[in-house]
Amino acid sequence: MKKIIHTTVLFGALVMFFCSCKRDDYFIGGSKHNAKVDMTTYDYLKSNSQGLFDTLLLLVDAAGVKEKINKPGISFFAPTDYSINGYLNKRVAEEQNIDPFRKWTIDSMIKYELPKFRDSIDAYIVGESIDYSTMTQNGKLFGTMLPGSQVVVSYEETRDPALGYNPNVSTIPRIVYYTFLFGPIVPPIVAQNIPSTLGKRERVQTSGIQSNSGMIHVLNNQHTLFFRK
């Protein structure tokens, strides 16, 4: 009986702790962080304790595009190293269709694909600051730094238990999505209804981080670099 009472009290304390967190705080990796960080976007990604962006920044440095992601007033939808690994796996499969002994590594990217990376990173950069106050459920259309390309950014309610929904809690969680468009789209825009033939929809796993140089939104680890179909 004492064990049950202790568990109930502990659960209540946890609920009170989470509910008392300030609006400008967010949780990642089990600890609380303030959404405002006193460093540039590049330095914030470099400071990640899990090294989640080490390979990304290796490519950024090799391609000489550090100033792009640090440009004041932009939003960077950052792919993680998992996204780069997914791209490398696809490239290996392509190469082995030609020769089963071929490999494609990060060194191959640096040697042969830096111009492609230099251009493609622009698809992840929106030329204005996007925070929760500028997002909507259906999504808004934004231009990226890649000439002629557009994305839809939406802030959608979710009833997926895997994404934090709890029917016993009145507040419905919301998730940011980033949909890269393959061509023009006819209004009205409803992000959830954009077919895969017209855009690549990606969930944002960590959003609303404000650095000294812009906004950072981190794409989910299952995303593959370059928005390959």
Short mmCIF file of C-alpha atoms in Angstrom, two decimals:
data_model
loop_
_atom_site.label_atom_id
_atom_site.label_comp_id
_atom_site.label_asym_id
_atom_site.label_seq_id
_atom_site.Cartn_x
_atom_site.Cartn_y
_atom_site.Cartn_z
CA MET A 1 0.00 0.00 0.00
CA LYS A 2 2.83 2.40 0.88
CA LYS A 3 4.43 1.63 -2.48
CA ILE A 4 1.22 2.56 -4.30
CA ILE A 5 0.90 5.83 -2.38
CA HIS A 6 4.55 6.66 -3.06
CA THR A 7 4.10 6.00 -6.80
CA THR A 8 0.95 8.17 -6.91
CA VAL A 9 2.71 11.07 -5.19
CA LEU A 10 5.70 10.77 -7.50
CA PHE A 11 3.47 10.78 -10.58
CA GLY A 12 1.64 13.88 -9.32
CA ALA A 13 4.91 15.67 -8.71
CA LEU A 14 6.08 14.88 -12.23
CA VAL A 15 2.84 16.22 -13.73
CA MET A 16 3.19 19.45 -11.74
CA PHE A 17 6.83 19.77 -12.87
CA PHE A 18 6.02 19.42 -16.56
CA CYS A 19 3.02 21.74 -16.37
CA SER A 20 5.05 24.44 -14.63
CA CYS A 21 7.69 24.67 -17.36
CA LYS A 22 7.86 28.00 -19.15
CA ARG A 23 6.50 28.28 -22.66
CA ASP A 24 9.91 29.09 -24.14
CA ASP A 25 11.46 25.88 -22.81
CA TYR A 26 11.60 22.57 -24.64
CA PHE A 27 12.68 19.02 -23.84
CA ILE A 28 15.29 17.04 -25.73
CA GLY A 29 17.20 13.99 -24.61
CA GLY A 30 15.37 13.94 -21.28
CA SER A 31 16.54 17.34 -20.04
CA LYS A 32 15.06 20.83 -20.13
CA HIS A 33 16.63 23.51 -22.30
CA ASN A 34 15.82 27.13 -23.02
CA ALA A 35 14.82 27.72 -26.65
CA LYS A 36 17.13 30.76 -26.85
CA VAL A 37 20.81 29.94 -27.17
CA ASP A 38 23.60 32.49 -26.95
CA MET A 39 25.59 31.21 -29.93
CA THR A 40 25.42 31.05 -33.70
CA THR A 41 23.51 28.32 -35.52
CA TYR A 42 26.77 26.62 -36.53
CA ASP A 43 28.13 26.70 -32.98
CA TYR A 44 24.86 25.37 -31.56
CA LEU A 45 24.95 22.37 -33.90
CA LYS A 46 28.62 21.84 -33.11
CA SER A 47 27.92 21.86 -29.37
CA ASN A 48 25.45 18.96 -29.55
CA SER A 49 26.56 16.53 -26.84
CA GLN A 50 25.60 13.49 -28.91
CA GLY A 51 27.52 14.62 -31.98
CA LEU A 52 24.31 14.53 -34.00
CA PHE A 53 25.60 17.02 -36.57
CA ASP A 54 29.32 16.21 -36.80
CA THR A 55 29.18 14.81 -40.34
CA LEU A 56 26.85 17.59 -41.48
CA LEU A 57 29.31 20.22 -40.25
CA LEU A 58 32.22 18.33 -41.84
CA LEU A 59 30.43 18.78 -45.19
CA VAL A 60 29.51 22.38 -44.38
CA ASP A 61 33.17 23.19 -43.71
CA ALA A 62 34.41 21.32 -46.78
CA ALA A 63 31.86 23.06 -49.02
CA GLY A 64 32.54 26.48 -47.47
CA VAL A 65 28.89 27.19 -46.66
CA LYS A 66 29.17 28.02 -42.96
CA GLU A 67 28.05 31.57 -43.65
CA LYS A 68 24.85 30.28 -45.26
CA ILE A 69 23.53 28.58 -42.14
CA ASN A 70 24.75 31.49 -39.99
CA LYS A 71 23.06 34.16 -42.11
CA PRO A 72 21.05 36.51 -39.87
CA GLY A 73 17.27 36.22 -39.97
CA ILE A 74 17.02 32.81 -41.67
CA SER A 75 15.49 29.50 -40.57
CA PHE A 76 17.62 26.39 -40.96
CA PHE A 77 15.82 23.04 -41.10
CA ALA A 78 18.85 21.02 -40.13
CA PRO A 79 19.30 17.42 -41.29
CA THR A 80 21.11 15.17 -38.82
CA ASP A 81 24.00 12.80 -39.49
CA TYR A 82 21.42 10.01 -39.83
CA SER A 83 20.06 11.83 -42.88
CA ILE A 84 23.50 11.85 -44.44
CA ASN A 85 23.98 8.17 -43.65
CA GLY A 86 20.65 7.43 -45.33
CA TYR A 87 21.85 9.26 -48.42
CA LEU A 88 25.13 7.34 -48.44
CA ASN A 89 23.26 4.03 -48.21
CA LYS A 90 21.17 4.96 -51.24
CA ARG A 91 24.27 5.96 -53.18
CA VAL A 92 25.96 2.65 -52.31
CA ALA A 93 22.91 0.79 -53.65
CA GLU A 94 23.04 2.82 -56.87
CA GLU A 95 26.74 2.21 -57.34
CA GLN A 96 26.42 -1.51 -56.65
CA ASN A 97 23.81 -1.81 -59.37
CA ILE A 98 26.76 -1.02 -61.65
CA ASP A 99 29.47 -2.87 -59.75
CA PRO A 100 28.64 -4.99 -56.66
CA PHE A 101 32.02 -4.13 -55.12
CA ARG A 102 31.64 -0.35 -55.28
CA LYS A 103 31.30 1.80 -52.15
CA TRP A 104 30.18 5.37 -51.58
CA THR A 105 31.45 7.07 -48.43
CA ILE A 106 31.64 10.54 -46.94
CA ASP A 107 35.04 10.87 -48.61
CA SER A 108 33.33 10.12 -51.94
CA MET A 109 30.88 12.94 -51.25
CA ILE A 110 33.66 15.37 -50.46
CA LYS A 111 35.61 14.35 -53.57
CA TYR A 112 32.76 14.23 -56.08
CA GLU A 113 29.63 15.88 -54.70
CA LEU A 114 30.57 19.08 -52.87
CA PRO A 115 29.04 21.30 -55.59
CA LYS A 116 25.80 19.32 -55.28
CA PHE A 117 25.87 19.60 -51.49
CA ARG A 118 26.65 23.33 -51.72
CA ASP A 119 23.50 23.88 -53.77
CA SER A 120 21.30 21.37 -51.96
CA ILE A 121 21.88 22.84 -48.51
CA ASP A 122 19.93 25.87 -49.74
CA ALA A 123 16.79 23.71 -49.83
CA TYR A 124 16.97 23.55 -46.04
CA ILE A 125 17.25 27.31 -45.55
CA VAL A 126 14.22 29.60 -45.54
CA GLY A 127 15.08 33.27 -45.93
CA GLU A 128 13.06 34.44 -42.93
CA SER A 129 12.64 33.60 -39.26
CA ILE A 130 9.86 31.06 -38.73
CA ASP A 131 8.65 30.62 -35.16
CA TYR A 132 5.44 29.23 -33.69
CA SER A 133 3.64 32.57 -34.06
CA THR A 134 4.05 32.46 -37.85
CA MET A 135 2.99 28.80 -38.28
CA THR A 136 -0.51 27.50 -38.98
CA GLN A 137 -2.27 24.14 -38.91
CA ASN A 138 -2.66 23.94 -42.69
CA GLY A 139 0.73 25.41 -43.41
CA LYS A 140 2.28 28.44 -45.09
CA LEU A 141 4.29 28.66 -48.29
CA PHE A 142 7.90 29.89 -48.05
CA GLY A 143 10.70 30.31 -50.54
CA THR A 144 14.05 28.69 -49.81
CA MET A 145 17.51 29.90 -50.73
CA LEU A 146 17.56 27.31 -53.53
CA PRO A 147 16.44 29.34 -56.56
CA GLY A 148 12.90 28.51 -57.64
CA SER A 149 12.15 26.13 -54.76
CA GLN A 150 9.42 26.42 -52.16
CA VAL A 151 8.41 24.64 -48.97
CA VAL A 152 5.29 24.43 -46.83
CA VAL A 153 5.80 24.71 -43.08
CA SER A 154 2.89 23.59 -40.91
CA TYR A 155 2.24 23.28 -37.18
CA GLU A 156 -0.25 20.44 -36.87
CA GLU A 157 -2.20 18.84 -34.06
CA THR A 158 -1.50 15.14 -33.63
CA ARG A 159 -3.42 12.34 -31.96
CA ASP A 160 -0.59 9.88 -32.39
CA PRO A 161 0.38 8.42 -28.97
CA ALA A 162 3.92 7.92 -30.30
CA LEU A 163 4.16 11.69 -30.75
CA GLY A 164 2.94 12.60 -27.28
CA TYR A 165 -0.86 12.46 -27.53
CA ASN A 166 -2.66 11.44 -24.36
CA PRO A 167 -6.48 11.25 -24.40
CA ASN A 168 -6.50 12.00 -20.67
CA VAL A 169 -4.90 15.42 -21.24
CA SER A 170 -6.98 18.28 -22.65
CA THR A 171 -4.10 19.88 -24.58
CA ILE A 172 -3.48 18.30 -27.97
CA PRO A 173 0.24 18.25 -28.90
CA ARG A 174 1.36 19.92 -32.10
CA ILE A 175 4.14 18.93 -34.46
CA VAL A 176 6.05 21.00 -37.04
CA TYR A 177 6.25 19.58 -40.57
CA TYR A 178 8.47 20.70 -43.45
CA THR A 179 7.24 19.80 -46.93
CA PHE A 180 9.68 20.39 -49.78
CA LEU A 181 7.78 20.97 -53.01
CA PHE A 182 8.86 19.50 -56.33
CA GLY A 183 6.98 22.17 -58.25
CA PRO A 184 4.21 24.81 -58.01
CA ILE A 185 1.17 24.07 -55.88
CA VAL A 186 -2.34 25.40 -56.34
CA PRO A 187 -3.95 27.11 -53.27
CA PRO A 188 -5.60 26.60 -50.89
CA ILE A 189 -2.75 24.87 -49.11
CA VAL A 190 -3.42 21.97 -46.74
CA ALA A 191 -0.06 20.47 -45.84
CA GLN A 192 -1.45 17.08 -44.86
CA ASN A 193 -3.13 16.69 -48.26
CA ILE A 194 -0.08 17.39 -50.43
CA PRO A 195 0.53 14.16 -52.38
CA SER A 196 3.97 12.55 -52.41
CA THR A 197 4.18 13.28 -56.15
CA LEU A 198 4.17 17.03 -55.38
CA GLY A 199 6.22 17.22 -52.20
CA LYS A 200 8.37 15.44 -49.63
CA ARG A 201 6.85 15.77 -46.17
CA GLU A 202 9.19 15.59 -43.19
CA ARG A 203 8.46 15.75 -39.47
CA VAL A 204 10.56 18.16 -37.41
CA GLN A 205 11.85 16.41 -34.29
CA THR A 206 13.10 19.50 -32.44
CA SER A 207 11.78 22.96 -33.28
CA GLY A 208 11.85 26.59 -32.26
CA ILE A 209 15.49 26.95 -31.24
CA GLN A 210 16.53 30.58 -31.53
CA SER A 211 20.24 31.16 -32.02
CA ASN A 212 22.01 34.50 -32.32
CA SER A 213 21.83 34.22 -36.10
CA GLY A 214 18.43 32.63 -36.78
CA MET A 215 15.92 29.88 -36.07
CA ILE A 216 16.84 26.18 -35.97
CA HIS A 217 14.41 23.34 -36.63
CA VAL A 218 15.89 19.81 -36.66
CA LEU A 219 14.47 17.27 -39.12
CA ASN A 220 13.72 13.73 -38.01
CA ASN A 221 16.48 11.12 -38.21
CA GLN A 222 14.64 9.12 -40.90
CA HIS A 223 14.92 11.95 -43.41
CA THR A 224 17.33 11.30 -46.28
CA LEU A 225 19.61 14.15 -47.38
CA PHE A 226 18.71 16.06 -50.56
CA PHE A 227 15.02 15.12 -50.32
CA ARG A 228 15.60 12.07 -52.48
CA LYS A 229 12.32 10.33 -53.35
#
